[in-house]
Amino acid sequence: MASRRAAAAAALLLVAAVVAAAAVGAGAEGEETTGDAGELDCFCDCMKNQCMTLGAAPNKFDCADACTQGCTQIGKPGQPSDKDFCGF
């Protein structure tokens, strides 16, 4: 049980690192998104394309926490409401 939690925690930390690296790369290219759709890009991209695809079988609540932390660390908004999981 503890090893599963450690693996899930490591996977979630990896997601946060990937989100930060992706944001740095996008900033270096000069890409900026504006408007409401752009505000959710970081969180939903993290949920749909990074966290929920990990092999450690994370759940949507763990991913939402990790993606919110990763996005807010780079100055982007996190989860818009506690009921919004980008389709999950």
PDB file of C-alpha atoms in Angstrom:
ATOM      1  CA  MET A   1       0.000   0.000   0.000  1.00  0.00           C
ATOM      2  CA  ALA A   2       2.785   2.417   0.925  1.00  0.00           C
ATOM      3  CA  SER A   3       4.676   1.637  -2.261  1.00  0.00           C
ATOM      4  CA  ARG A   4       1.596   2.447  -4.336  1.00  0.00           C
ATOM      5  CA  ARG A   5       1.225   5.784  -2.580  1.00  0.00           C
ATOM      6  CA  ALA A   6       4.922   6.522  -3.066  1.00  0.00           C
ATOM      7  CA  ALA A   7       4.645   5.655  -6.763  1.00  0.00           C
ATOM      8  CA  ALA A   8       1.554   7.852  -7.142  1.00  0.00           C
ATOM      9  CA  ALA A   9       3.269  10.726  -5.326  1.00  0.00           C
ATOM     10  CA  ALA A  10       6.335  10.386  -7.557  1.00  0.00           C
ATOM     11  CA  ALA A  11       4.128  10.361 -10.649  1.00  0.00           C
ATOM     12  CA  LEU A  12       2.310  13.486  -9.505  1.00  0.00           C
ATOM     13  CA  LEU A  13       5.594  15.274  -8.876  1.00  0.00           C
ATOM     14  CA  LEU A  14       6.652  14.293 -12.384  1.00  0.00           C
ATOM     15  CA  VAL A  15       3.463  15.862 -13.731  1.00  0.00           C
ATOM     16  CA  ALA A  16       4.219  19.119 -11.936  1.00  0.00           C
ATOM     17  CA  ALA A  17       7.718  19.125 -13.409  1.00  0.00           C
ATOM     18  CA  VAL A  18       6.375  18.434 -16.912  1.00  0.00           C
ATOM     19  CA  VAL A  19       3.848  21.261 -16.589  1.00  0.00           C
ATOM     20  CA  ALA A  20       6.567  23.668 -15.501  1.00  0.00           C
ATOM     21  CA  ALA A  21       8.891  22.586 -18.314  1.00  0.00           C
ATOM     22  CA  ALA A  22       6.119  22.909 -20.902  1.00  0.00           C
ATOM     23  CA  ALA A  23       5.285  26.396 -19.704  1.00  0.00           C
ATOM     24  CA  VAL A  24       8.901  27.485 -19.861  1.00  0.00           C
ATOM     25  CA  GLY A  25       9.143  26.111 -23.397  1.00  0.00           C
ATOM     26  CA  ALA A  26       5.961  27.883 -24.479  1.00  0.00           C
ATOM     27  CA  GLY A  27       7.173  31.128 -22.921  1.00  0.00           C
ATOM     28  CA  ALA A  28      10.479  30.867 -24.727  1.00  0.00           C
ATOM     29  CA  GLU A  29       8.654  30.540 -28.040  1.00  0.00           C
ATOM     30  CA  GLY A  30       6.615  33.635 -27.267  1.00  0.00           C
ATOM     31  CA  GLU A  31       3.283  31.822 -27.334  1.00  0.00           C
ATOM     32  CA  GLU A  32       0.579  33.370 -25.217  1.00  0.00           C
ATOM     33  CA  THR A  33      -3.046  32.424 -24.899  1.00  0.00           C
ATOM     34  CA  THR A  34      -5.712  34.893 -23.927  1.00  0.00           C
ATOM     35  CA  GLY A  35      -9.340  34.742 -22.976  1.00  0.00           C
ATOM     36  CA  ASP A  36     -11.249  32.181 -20.955  1.00  0.00           C
ATOM     37  CA  ALA A  37     -10.155  29.206 -23.065  1.00  0.00           C
ATOM     38  CA  GLY A  38      -6.512  30.150 -22.607  1.00  0.00           C
ATOM     39  CA  GLU A  39      -6.964  30.409 -18.857  1.00  0.00           C
ATOM     40  CA  LEU A  40      -7.802  26.700 -18.576  1.00  0.00           C
ATOM     41  CA  ASP A  41      -5.191  25.454 -21.027  1.00  0.00           C
ATOM     42  CA  CYS A  42      -2.573  24.639 -18.398  1.00  0.00           C
ATOM     43  CA  PHE A  43      -4.909  22.766 -16.057  1.00  0.00           C
ATOM     44  CA  CYS A  44      -6.863  20.834 -18.707  1.00  0.00           C
ATOM     45  CA  ASP A  45      -3.735  20.039 -20.716  1.00  0.00           C
ATOM     46  CA  CYS A  46      -2.150  18.652 -17.575  1.00  0.00           C
ATOM     47  CA  MET A  47      -5.248  16.625 -16.690  1.00  0.00           C
ATOM     48  CA  LYS A  48      -5.939  15.239 -20.167  1.00  0.00           C
ATOM     49  CA  ASN A  49      -2.486  14.799 -21.640  1.00  0.00           C
ATOM     50  CA  GLN A  50      -0.181  14.276 -18.704  1.00  0.00           C
ATOM     51  CA  CYS A  51      -1.486  13.183 -15.332  1.00  0.00           C
ATOM     52  CA  MET A  52      -4.414  10.954 -16.246  1.00  0.00           C
ATOM     53  CA  THR A  53      -2.287   9.084 -18.809  1.00  0.00           C
ATOM     54  CA  LEU A  54       0.338   7.974 -16.287  1.00  0.00           C
ATOM     55  CA  GLY A  55       0.805   4.257 -15.710  1.00  0.00           C
ATOM     56  CA  ALA A  56       0.490   4.604 -11.921  1.00  0.00           C
ATOM     57  CA  ALA A  57      -3.320   4.860 -12.340  1.00  0.00           C
ATOM     58  CA  PRO A  58      -3.857   8.174 -10.556  1.00  0.00           C
ATOM     59  CA  ASN A  59      -7.392   9.321  -9.873  1.00  0.00           C
ATOM     60  CA  LYS A  60      -8.903  12.611 -10.991  1.00  0.00           C
ATOM     61  CA  PHE A  61      -8.661  14.136  -7.513  1.00  0.00           C
ATOM     62  CA  ASP A  62      -4.916  13.462  -7.191  1.00  0.00           C
ATOM     63  CA  CYS A  63      -4.351  14.746 -10.717  1.00  0.00           C
ATOM     64  CA  ALA A  64      -6.412  17.871 -10.098  1.00  0.00           C
ATOM     65  CA  ASP A  65      -4.304  18.658  -7.014  1.00  0.00           C
ATOM     66  CA  ALA A  66      -1.015  18.040  -8.829  1.00  0.00           C
ATOM     67  CA  CYS A  67      -2.040  19.972 -11.940  1.00  0.00           C
ATOM     68  CA  THR A  68      -3.322  22.904  -9.883  1.00  0.00           C
ATOM     69  CA  GLN A  69      -0.030  23.055  -7.970  1.00  0.00           C
ATOM     70  CA  GLY A  70       2.016  22.831 -11.154  1.00  0.00           C
ATOM     71  CA  CYS A  71       0.015  25.473 -12.983  1.00  0.00           C
ATOM     72  CA  THR A  72      -0.049  27.935 -10.089  1.00  0.00           C
ATOM     73  CA  GLN A  73       3.713  27.564  -9.668  1.00  0.00           C
ATOM     74  CA  ILE A  74       4.170  28.947 -13.174  1.00  0.00           C
ATOM     75  CA  GLY A  75       1.579  31.684 -12.754  1.00  0.00           C
ATOM     76  CA  LYS A  76      -1.328  30.002 -14.533  1.00  0.00           C
ATOM     77  CA  PRO A  77      -4.741  29.304 -13.012  1.00  0.00           C
ATOM     78  CA  GLY A  78      -5.402  25.880 -11.576  1.00  0.00           C
ATOM     79  CA  GLN A  79      -8.660  24.003 -11.193  1.00  0.00           C
ATOM     80  CA  PRO A  80     -11.506  26.459 -11.819  1.00  0.00           C
ATOM     81  CA  SER A  81     -13.912  24.728  -9.404  1.00  0.00           C
ATOM     82  CA  ASP A  82     -13.833  21.628  -7.254  1.00  0.00           C
ATOM     83  CA  LYS A  83     -16.291  19.951  -9.652  1.00  0.00           C
ATOM     84  CA  ASP A  84     -14.402  20.668 -12.893  1.00  0.00           C
ATOM     85  CA  PHE A  85     -12.066  17.846 -13.954  1.00  0.00           C
ATOM     86  CA  CYS A  86     -11.881  18.659 -17.698  1.00  0.00           C
ATOM     87  CA  GLY A  87     -14.185  15.825 -18.672  1.00  0.00           C
ATOM     88  CA  PHE A  88     -13.012  13.153 -16.227  1.00  0.00           C
TER      89      PHE A  88
END
